[in-house]
Amino acid sequence: MPNWYPTADLHCDALGRLTAEGEDFFLSKPLTANFPQMRQGGVVIQFFAAWVSPRHRPYGPLHQVLSMIAAFWSKIAVSPEVHPIIFREQLESQALLEGEGLGAVLAVEGGEALEGELGMLSNLFRLGVRSMTLTWNHRNDLADGVSEEPAGGLTRFGRRVVQEMQKMGMLVDVAHLAKPGFWDVIKLTQAPIIASHANANSLCPHPRNLTDDQVRAIAQTGGLIGVTMVPHFLHTDPASADLEVLFRHIDYLCNLVGSEYVAVGSDFEGSDVFPVGLADPTCWPSIWSFLETKGYPQQVIRGLAWENAMRVLRTVLPAGEVAGPAGYL
């Protein structure tokens, strides 16, 4: 029986299916990233990303994100076993620290949800959003995504958004962001940043993966790289991606900058295919046991599994008494 470690997963896309397809988060199927499997896999912190596909926008991006936020509050945060993480103090709840229930962090994937208005960022914050990627793969009014070539950096609006996010206590997520924008964030940042779901470009040269210099820069902010199971980000031959290949990315990053700056971000529900044995949240105990067989100490594994993520959340999230009242759905 694999050893159990509490796990913090920095990225999944379950909200899209909960919104568009009306799935039930508390049933074991057909949703992959569901509550029973998260509990079986030891997940105690899960980031839920509100992502808008550029192919499916009958309304504006803000409308779509608000629909997913409504699904978060009405379909996930309705159980006494689910604990929304809004303020720093909630990370210290006895249930969370003892691995009981699920701490749920609401995120937005793509700054186009702001529709060019800084005031929308405050509104999303009041609705519980605590992390946001500045772009998806394409250009928006904050910056260019990784699919743009040649790519530019942060716009004037993008710079204001980064600064405001960090004043509020919202994680800046540089996953999907083109390199010029990434380096602009590094120059601006006053707090730890994350790349919620990305791997080592040196091992798999995919545009979504991070160069060694980018990894070092994130570590210097005190932030995190969330290693992901997406096959195309693991191996140039996605069919060859497996647990050993996933370990190579974890091990490479730990050796490059130190294990305290490495975490995990599965991207469950965000890819059509995953490696065998790494396709749903029940895989986490097998991953941690595999690291044990590779000689990783339990203290290091605990950091990778959840303590590193807890450190960054404790650093960035606002205190409840400072943030003031907020109206949540």
mmCIF file of C-alpha atoms in Angstrom:
data_model
loop_
_atom_site.group_PDB
_atom_site.id
_atom_site.type_symbol
_atom_site.label_atom_id
_atom_site.label_comp_id
_atom_site.label_asym_id
_atom_site.label_seq_id
_atom_site.Cartn_x
_atom_site.Cartn_y
_atom_site.Cartn_z
ATOM 1 C CA MET A 1 0.000 0.000 0.000
ATOM 2 C CA PRO A 2 1.576 3.346 -1.045
ATOM 3 C CA ASN A 3 2.385 5.818 1.706
ATOM 4 C CA TRP A 4 -0.204 8.577 2.011
ATOM 5 C CA TYR A 5 0.838 12.210 1.743
ATOM 6 C CA PRO A 6 -1.568 15.155 1.762
ATOM 7 C CA THR A 7 -1.409 16.727 -1.703
ATOM 8 C CA ALA A 8 -1.958 20.221 -3.096
ATOM 9 C CA ASP A 9 -2.722 20.282 -6.839
ATOM 10 C CA LEU A 10 -2.193 23.729 -8.372
ATOM 11 C CA HIS A 11 -4.390 23.229 -11.450
ATOM 12 C CA CYS A 12 -7.395 21.336 -12.748
ATOM 13 C CA ASP A 13 -10.128 22.229 -15.256
ATOM 14 C CA ALA A 14 -13.130 20.536 -13.670
ATOM 15 C CA LEU A 15 -15.112 23.789 -13.552
ATOM 16 C CA GLY A 16 -15.540 23.807 -17.318
ATOM 17 C CA ARG A 17 -17.315 20.458 -17.329
ATOM 18 C CA LEU A 18 -19.322 21.292 -14.225
ATOM 19 C CA THR A 19 -20.593 24.397 -16.028
ATOM 20 C CA ALA A 20 -21.032 23.249 -19.618
ATOM 21 C CA GLU A 21 -22.021 19.626 -19.093
ATOM 22 C CA GLY A 22 -23.704 19.795 -15.715
ATOM 23 C CA GLU A 23 -21.563 17.070 -14.135
ATOM 24 C CA ASP A 24 -21.848 16.252 -10.432
ATOM 25 C CA PHE A 25 -18.574 16.888 -8.598
ATOM 26 C CA PHE A 26 -19.556 14.530 -5.782
ATOM 27 C CA LEU A 27 -20.108 11.457 -7.978
ATOM 28 C CA SER A 28 -17.256 9.137 -8.912
ATOM 29 C CA LYS A 29 -17.978 9.337 -12.660
ATOM 30 C CA PRO A 30 -17.915 10.554 -15.407
ATOM 31 C CA LEU A 31 -15.897 13.549 -14.176
ATOM 32 C CA THR A 32 -12.249 12.555 -13.677
ATOM 33 C CA ALA A 33 -11.302 15.288 -11.197
ATOM 34 C CA ASN A 34 -14.117 14.564 -8.760
ATOM 35 C CA PHE A 35 -14.417 14.661 -4.997
ATOM 36 C CA PRO A 36 -14.323 10.876 -4.300
ATOM 37 C CA GLN A 37 -11.145 10.405 -6.337
ATOM 38 C CA MET A 38 -9.508 13.471 -4.808
ATOM 39 C CA ARG A 39 -10.189 12.100 -1.354
ATOM 40 C CA GLN A 40 -8.894 8.659 -2.359
ATOM 41 C CA GLY A 41 -5.714 10.270 -3.702
ATOM 42 C CA GLY A 42 -5.120 12.377 -0.598
ATOM 43 C CA VAL A 43 -5.816 15.772 -2.186
ATOM 44 C CA VAL A 44 -6.304 18.372 0.536
ATOM 45 C CA ILE A 45 -5.827 21.523 -1.575
ATOM 46 C CA GLN A 46 -7.199 21.767 -5.115
ATOM 47 C CA PHE A 47 -7.000 24.801 -7.404
ATOM 48 C CA PHE A 48 -10.068 25.003 -9.652
ATOM 49 C CA ALA A 49 -9.455 27.044 -12.811
ATOM 50 C CA ALA A 50 -12.189 28.975 -14.596
ATOM 51 C CA TRP A 51 -10.973 28.776 -18.215
ATOM 52 C CA VAL A 52 -12.720 30.044 -21.321
ATOM 53 C CA SER A 53 -11.963 28.191 -24.541
ATOM 54 C CA PRO A 54 -11.495 30.532 -27.515
ATOM 55 C CA ARG A 55 -13.658 28.097 -29.523
ATOM 56 C CA HIS A 56 -16.675 28.350 -27.263
ATOM 57 C CA ARG A 57 -17.619 31.928 -26.547
ATOM 58 C CA PRO A 58 -21.233 32.656 -27.304
ATOM 59 C CA TYR A 59 -20.798 35.451 -24.747
ATOM 60 C CA GLY A 60 -17.815 37.477 -23.601
ATOM 61 C CA PRO A 61 -15.030 35.931 -21.525
ATOM 62 C CA LEU A 62 -16.183 37.620 -18.320
ATOM 63 C CA HIS A 63 -19.655 36.112 -18.708
ATOM 64 C CA GLN A 64 -18.137 32.659 -19.164
ATOM 65 C CA VAL A 65 -15.837 33.001 -16.151
ATOM 66 C CA LEU A 66 -18.694 34.227 -13.961
ATOM 67 C CA SER A 67 -20.691 31.146 -14.967
ATOM 68 C CA MET A 68 -17.819 28.943 -13.808
ATOM 69 C CA ILE A 69 -17.432 30.877 -10.570
ATOM 70 C CA ALA A 70 -21.146 30.327 -9.967
ATOM 71 C CA ALA A 71 -20.572 26.607 -10.551
ATOM 72 C CA PHE A 72 -17.715 26.650 -8.028
ATOM 73 C CA TRP A 73 -19.951 28.081 -5.326
ATOM 74 C CA SER A 74 -23.086 26.107 -6.212
ATOM 75 C CA LYS A 75 -21.607 22.714 -7.193
ATOM 76 C CA ILE A 76 -18.328 22.416 -5.253
ATOM 77 C CA ALA A 77 -18.426 24.648 -2.185
ATOM 78 C CA VAL A 78 -21.774 23.284 -1.010
ATOM 79 C CA SER A 79 -20.515 20.359 1.057
ATOM 80 C CA PRO A 80 -19.325 20.618 4.669
ATOM 81 C CA GLU A 81 -16.317 18.602 3.510
ATOM 82 C CA VAL A 82 -15.233 21.334 1.061
ATOM 83 C CA HIS A 83 -13.499 24.374 2.558
ATOM 84 C CA PRO A 84 -13.061 27.353 0.190
ATOM 85 C CA ILE A 85 -9.676 28.991 0.754
ATOM 86 C CA ILE A 86 -10.231 32.754 0.654
ATOM 87 C CA PHE A 87 -8.102 34.117 3.475
ATOM 88 C CA ARG A 88 -4.804 33.109 5.047
ATOM 89 C CA GLU A 89 -6.421 32.054 8.323
ATOM 90 C CA GLN A 90 -8.404 29.321 6.572
ATOM 91 C CA LEU A 91 -5.176 27.479 5.806
ATOM 92 C CA GLU A 92 -4.837 26.825 9.532
ATOM 93 C CA SER A 93 -8.175 25.071 9.993
ATOM 94 C CA GLN A 94 -7.866 21.853 11.964
ATOM 95 C CA ALA A 95 -9.713 19.881 9.288
ATOM 96 C CA LEU A 96 -7.277 20.977 6.588
ATOM 97 C CA LEU A 97 -4.167 20.377 8.667
ATOM 98 C CA GLU A 98 -5.380 16.893 9.572
ATOM 99 C CA GLY A 99 -6.152 16.031 5.939
ATOM 100 C CA GLU A 100 -9.907 16.064 6.435
ATOM 101 C CA GLY A 101 -12.044 17.422 3.616
ATOM 102 C CA LEU A 102 -10.867 19.467 0.651
ATOM 103 C CA GLY A 103 -9.489 23.001 0.587
ATOM 104 C CA ALA A 104 -10.668 24.604 -2.657
ATOM 105 C CA VAL A 105 -8.848 27.545 -4.270
ATOM 106 C CA LEU A 106 -10.675 29.407 -7.043
ATOM 107 C CA ALA A 107 -8.526 30.490 -9.995
ATOM 108 C CA VAL A 108 -9.030 32.141 -13.387
ATOM 109 C CA GLU A 109 -7.137 30.953 -16.454
ATOM 110 C CA GLY A 110 -6.697 33.922 -18.766
ATOM 111 C CA GLY A 111 -6.715 37.641 -17.989
ATOM 112 C CA GLU A 112 -9.096 38.293 -20.889
ATOM 113 C CA ALA A 113 -11.778 37.663 -18.265
ATOM 114 C CA LEU A 114 -11.172 41.232 -17.075
ATOM 115 C CA GLU A 115 -12.303 42.575 -20.465
ATOM 116 C CA GLY A 116 -9.863 45.451 -20.144
ATOM 117 C CA GLU A 117 -11.224 46.831 -16.862
ATOM 118 C CA LEU A 118 -9.125 46.862 -13.711
ATOM 119 C CA GLY A 119 -12.309 47.083 -11.654
ATOM 120 C CA MET A 120 -13.217 43.565 -12.807
ATOM 121 C CA LEU A 121 -10.172 42.260 -10.959
ATOM 122 C CA SER A 122 -11.587 43.627 -7.691
ATOM 123 C CA ASN A 123 -14.924 42.018 -8.492
ATOM 124 C CA LEU A 124 -13.321 38.636 -9.133
ATOM 125 C CA PHE A 125 -11.365 38.958 -5.901
ATOM 126 C CA ARG A 126 -14.597 39.633 -3.983
ATOM 127 C CA LEU A 127 -16.085 36.505 -5.553
ATOM 128 C CA GLY A 128 -13.226 34.465 -4.104
ATOM 129 C CA VAL A 129 -10.673 34.294 -6.940
ATOM 130 C CA ARG A 130 -7.174 33.947 -5.484
ATOM 131 C CA SER A 131 -5.028 33.064 -8.512
ATOM 132 C CA MET A 132 -4.996 34.081 -12.188
ATOM 133 C CA THR A 133 -2.904 33.307 -15.249
ATOM 134 C CA LEU A 134 -2.321 36.503 -17.192
ATOM 135 C CA THR A 135 -2.921 34.796 -20.530
ATOM 136 C CA TRP A 136 -3.871 31.507 -22.044
ATOM 137 C CA ASN A 137 -1.937 30.609 -25.212
ATOM 138 C CA HIS A 138 -3.021 33.642 -27.214
ATOM 139 C CA ARG A 139 -2.724 37.437 -27.063
ATOM 140 C CA ASN A 140 -5.047 39.429 -24.858
ATOM 141 C CA ASP A 141 -5.022 42.972 -23.527
ATOM 142 C CA LEU A 142 -2.561 42.070 -20.733
ATOM 143 C CA ALA A 143 0.156 40.252 -22.669
ATOM 144 C CA ASP A 144 0.971 37.634 -25.303
ATOM 145 C CA GLY A 145 0.593 33.918 -24.725
ATOM 146 C CA VAL A 146 3.122 31.270 -25.735
ATOM 147 C CA SER A 147 1.516 30.659 -29.157
ATOM 148 C CA GLU A 148 2.205 34.228 -30.356
ATOM 149 C CA GLU A 149 5.302 34.683 -32.522
ATOM 150 C CA PRO A 150 6.937 37.127 -32.365
ATOM 151 C CA ALA A 151 5.697 37.801 -28.862
ATOM 152 C CA GLY A 152 5.565 41.021 -26.895
ATOM 153 C CA GLY A 153 5.658 41.625 -23.171
ATOM 154 C CA LEU A 154 3.145 43.006 -20.692
ATOM 155 C CA THR A 155 0.985 45.867 -21.857
ATOM 156 C CA ARG A 156 0.507 48.930 -19.678
ATOM 157 C CA PHE A 157 -2.772 47.386 -18.530
ATOM 158 C CA GLY A 158 -1.014 44.066 -17.834
ATOM 159 C CA ARG A 159 1.504 45.801 -15.594
ATOM 160 C CA ARG A 160 -1.265 47.439 -13.596
ATOM 161 C CA VAL A 161 -3.021 44.088 -13.238
ATOM 162 C CA VAL A 162 0.117 42.380 -11.871
ATOM 163 C CA GLN A 163 0.684 45.165 -9.367
ATOM 164 C CA GLU A 164 -2.938 45.183 -8.255
ATOM 165 C CA MET A 165 -3.098 41.399 -7.918
ATOM 166 C CA GLN A 166 -0.153 41.445 -5.561
ATOM 167 C CA LYS A 167 -1.580 44.304 -3.503
ATOM 168 C CA MET A 168 -4.834 42.380 -3.079
ATOM 169 C CA GLY A 169 -3.287 39.038 -2.244
ATOM 170 C CA MET A 170 -3.879 37.135 -5.462
ATOM 171 C CA LEU A 171 -1.326 34.722 -6.947
ATOM 172 C CA VAL A 172 0.180 35.753 -10.285
ATOM 173 C CA ASP A 173 0.361 32.613 -12.436
ATOM 174 C CA VAL A 174 2.792 32.789 -15.386
ATOM 175 C CA ALA A 175 1.741 29.495 -16.990
ATOM 176 C CA HIS A 176 0.936 30.077 -20.700
ATOM 177 C CA LEU A 177 2.689 33.463 -20.707
ATOM 178 C CA ALA A 178 5.175 34.249 -23.508
ATOM 179 C CA LYS A 179 8.774 34.829 -22.452
ATOM 180 C CA PRO A 180 8.839 38.656 -22.853
ATOM 181 C CA GLY A 181 5.811 38.961 -20.575
ATOM 182 C CA PHE A 182 7.328 36.491 -18.140
ATOM 183 C CA TRP A 183 10.435 38.629 -17.738
ATOM 184 C CA ASP A 184 8.304 41.734 -17.329
ATOM 185 C CA VAL A 185 6.524 40.005 -14.438
ATOM 186 C CA ILE A 186 9.867 39.111 -12.859
ATOM 187 C CA LYS A 187 10.914 42.784 -12.948
ATOM 188 C CA LEU A 188 7.624 43.874 -11.361
ATOM 189 C CA THR A 189 6.913 41.198 -8.807
ATOM 190 C CA GLN A 190 6.993 41.906 -5.085
ATOM 191 C CA ALA A 191 5.711 38.471 -4.045
ATOM 192 C CA PRO A 192 6.099 34.794 -4.934
ATOM 193 C CA ILE A 193 4.706 33.841 -8.340
ATOM 194 C CA ILE A 194 3.718 30.424 -9.684
ATOM 195 C CA ALA A 195 3.701 28.528 -12.941
ATOM 196 C CA SER A 196 0.801 26.304 -11.972
ATOM 197 C CA HIS A 197 1.208 23.633 -14.658
ATOM 198 C CA ALA A 198 4.474 23.542 -16.609
ATOM 199 C CA ASN A 199 7.553 21.338 -16.895
ATOM 200 C CA ALA A 200 11.266 21.608 -17.687
ATOM 201 C CA ASN A 201 12.007 22.816 -21.201
ATOM 202 C CA SER A 202 15.485 21.284 -20.984
ATOM 203 C CA LEU A 203 13.891 17.826 -20.857
ATOM 204 C CA CYS A 204 10.982 18.494 -23.222
ATOM 205 C CA PRO A 205 11.328 21.581 -25.457
ATOM 206 C CA HIS A 206 7.649 22.499 -25.643
ATOM 207 C CA PRO A 207 6.656 26.214 -25.728
ATOM 208 C CA ARG A 208 4.601 25.720 -22.561
ATOM 209 C CA ASN A 209 7.595 24.479 -20.588
ATOM 210 C CA LEU A 210 10.040 26.661 -18.666
ATOM 211 C CA THR A 211 13.674 27.307 -19.467
ATOM 212 C CA ASP A 212 16.268 26.900 -16.733
ATOM 213 C CA ASP A 213 16.533 30.680 -16.436
ATOM 214 C CA GLN A 214 12.769 30.978 -15.977
ATOM 215 C CA VAL A 215 12.784 28.257 -13.319
ATOM 216 C CA ARG A 216 15.564 30.030 -11.447
ATOM 217 C CA ALA A 217 13.720 33.340 -11.666
ATOM 218 C CA ILE A 218 10.510 31.849 -10.214
ATOM 219 C CA ALA A 219 12.517 30.293 -7.382
ATOM 220 C CA GLN A 220 14.153 33.639 -6.633
ATOM 221 C CA THR A 221 10.681 35.113 -6.016
ATOM 222 C CA GLY A 222 10.011 32.318 -3.524
ATOM 223 C CA GLY A 223 7.442 30.868 -5.907
ATOM 224 C CA LEU A 224 6.575 27.470 -7.349
ATOM 225 C CA ILE A 225 6.700 25.400 -10.517
ATOM 226 C CA GLY A 226 3.766 22.978 -10.644
ATOM 227 C CA VAL A 227 4.946 19.888 -12.539
ATOM 228 C CA THR A 228 2.149 18.616 -14.754
ATOM 229 C CA MET A 229 1.147 15.244 -16.181
ATOM 230 C CA VAL A 230 0.173 16.479 -19.664
ATOM 231 C CA PRO A 231 2.021 14.046 -22.004
ATOM 232 C CA HIS A 232 3.042 16.716 -24.518
ATOM 233 C CA PHE A 233 4.802 18.624 -21.729
ATOM 234 C CA LEU A 234 6.563 15.508 -20.430
ATOM 235 C CA HIS A 235 8.129 13.952 -23.532
ATOM 236 C CA THR A 236 8.709 14.815 -27.179
ATOM 237 C CA ASP A 237 6.997 11.480 -27.885
ATOM 238 C CA PRO A 238 3.846 11.871 -25.764
ATOM 239 C CA ALA A 239 3.131 8.148 -25.986
ATOM 240 C CA SER A 240 6.363 7.554 -24.050
ATOM 241 C CA ALA A 241 5.285 9.703 -21.099
ATOM 242 C CA ASP A 242 4.990 7.690 -17.898
ATOM 243 C CA LEU A 243 5.739 7.832 -14.178
ATOM 244 C CA GLU A 244 9.495 7.587 -14.762
ATOM 245 C CA VAL A 245 9.388 10.548 -17.157
ATOM 246 C CA LEU A 246 7.330 12.562 -14.683
ATOM 247 C CA PHE A 247 9.940 11.796 -12.021
ATOM 248 C CA ARG A 248 12.721 13.053 -14.315
ATOM 249 C CA HIS A 249 11.052 16.467 -14.514
ATOM 250 C CA ILE A 250 10.550 16.615 -10.747
ATOM 251 C CA ASP A 251 14.119 15.500 -10.103
ATOM 252 C CA TYR A 252 15.589 17.894 -12.669
ATOM 253 C CA LEU A 253 13.799 20.899 -11.177
ATOM 254 C CA CYS A 254 14.680 19.908 -7.619
ATOM 255 C CA ASN A 255 18.349 19.620 -8.557
ATOM 256 C CA LEU A 256 18.234 22.912 -10.461
ATOM 257 C CA VAL A 257 16.728 25.172 -7.787
ATOM 258 C CA GLY A 258 15.882 23.090 -4.727
ATOM 259 C CA SER A 259 12.852 20.997 -3.884
ATOM 260 C CA GLU A 260 11.199 23.823 -1.914
ATOM 261 C CA TYR A 261 10.290 25.563 -5.191
ATOM 262 C CA VAL A 262 8.660 22.538 -6.844
ATOM 263 C CA ALA A 263 5.040 21.435 -6.542
ATOM 264 C CA VAL A 264 2.473 19.711 -8.784
ATOM 265 C CA GLY A 265 -0.297 20.931 -11.092
ATOM 266 C CA SER A 266 -2.027 17.997 -12.744
ATOM 267 C CA ASP A 267 -4.205 19.757 -15.373
ATOM 268 C CA PHE A 268 -6.818 17.026 -14.937
ATOM 269 C CA GLU A 269 -9.792 17.667 -17.258
ATOM 270 C CA GLY A 270 -7.522 20.010 -19.263
ATOM 271 C CA SER A 271 -6.123 17.345 -21.595
ATOM 272 C CA ASP A 272 -7.780 14.607 -23.619
ATOM 273 C CA VAL A 273 -5.118 12.073 -22.695
ATOM 274 C CA PHE A 274 -2.825 11.349 -19.762
ATOM 275 C CA PRO A 275 -0.117 8.731 -19.213
ATOM 276 C CA VAL A 276 -1.258 5.324 -18.007
ATOM 277 C CA GLY A 277 -1.583 5.378 -14.249
ATOM 278 C CA LEU A 278 -1.523 9.193 -14.106
ATOM 279 C CA ALA A 279 -5.003 9.938 -15.393
ATOM 280 C CA ASP A 280 -6.887 10.939 -12.250
ATOM 281 C CA PRO A 281 -6.328 12.115 -8.662
ATOM 282 C CA THR A 282 -6.004 8.567 -7.310
ATOM 283 C CA CYS A 283 -2.483 8.517 -8.813
ATOM 284 C CA TRP A 284 -0.891 10.779 -6.180
ATOM 285 C CA PRO A 285 0.022 8.057 -3.621
ATOM 286 C CA SER A 286 1.782 6.070 -6.370
ATOM 287 C CA ILE A 287 3.781 9.155 -7.376
ATOM 288 C CA TRP A 288 4.936 9.833 -3.823
ATOM 289 C CA SER A 289 5.806 6.169 -3.262
ATOM 290 C CA PHE A 290 7.816 6.195 -6.494
ATOM 291 C CA LEU A 291 9.822 9.143 -5.180
ATOM 292 C CA GLU A 292 10.511 7.138 -2.026
ATOM 293 C CA THR A 293 11.927 4.293 -4.130
ATOM 294 C CA LYS A 294 14.205 6.882 -5.770
ATOM 295 C CA GLY A 295 15.630 7.825 -2.378
ATOM 296 C CA TYR A 296 13.647 11.008 -1.740
ATOM 297 C CA PRO A 297 13.290 11.664 2.014
ATOM 298 C CA GLN A 298 9.768 11.897 3.406
ATOM 299 C CA GLN A 299 10.367 15.519 4.446
ATOM 300 C CA VAL A 300 11.178 16.481 0.846
ATOM 301 C CA ILE A 301 8.171 14.577 -0.485
ATOM 302 C CA ARG A 302 5.894 16.341 1.997
ATOM 303 C CA GLY A 303 7.200 19.632 0.627
ATOM 304 C CA LEU A 304 6.574 18.636 -2.975
ATOM 305 C CA ALA A 305 3.158 17.218 -2.132
ATOM 306 C CA TRP A 306 1.731 20.150 -0.202
ATOM 307 C CA GLU A 307 3.949 22.042 2.235
ATOM 308 C CA ASN A 308 5.573 24.160 -0.509
ATOM 309 C CA ALA A 309 2.137 25.163 -1.773
ATOM 310 C CA MET A 310 1.008 25.966 1.770
ATOM 311 C CA ARG A 311 4.060 28.196 2.255
ATOM 312 C CA VAL A 312 3.273 30.235 -0.850
ATOM 313 C CA LEU A 313 -0.424 30.508 -0.006
ATOM 314 C CA ARG A 314 0.404 31.662 3.526
ATOM 315 C CA THR A 315 2.736 34.285 2.053
ATOM 316 C CA VAL A 316 0.420 35.649 -0.634
ATOM 317 C CA LEU A 317 -3.174 35.309 0.577
ATOM 318 C CA PRO A 318 -4.698 38.251 2.452
ATOM 319 C CA ALA A 319 -5.604 38.134 6.094
ATOM 320 C CA GLY A 320 -9.347 38.085 6.637
ATOM 321 C CA GLU A 321 -9.380 40.990 9.068
ATOM 322 C CA VAL A 322 -7.472 43.145 6.533
ATOM 323 C CA ALA A 323 -9.454 42.189 3.437
ATOM 324 C CA GLY A 324 -12.789 43.312 4.845
ATOM 325 C CA PRO A 325 -16.261 42.053 3.901
ATOM 326 C CA ALA A 326 -16.795 40.383 0.538
ATOM 327 C CA GLY A 327 -19.958 39.144 -1.116
ATOM 328 C CA TYR A 328 -19.525 35.569 -2.334
ATOM 329 C CA LEU A 329 -21.893 33.626 -4.522
#
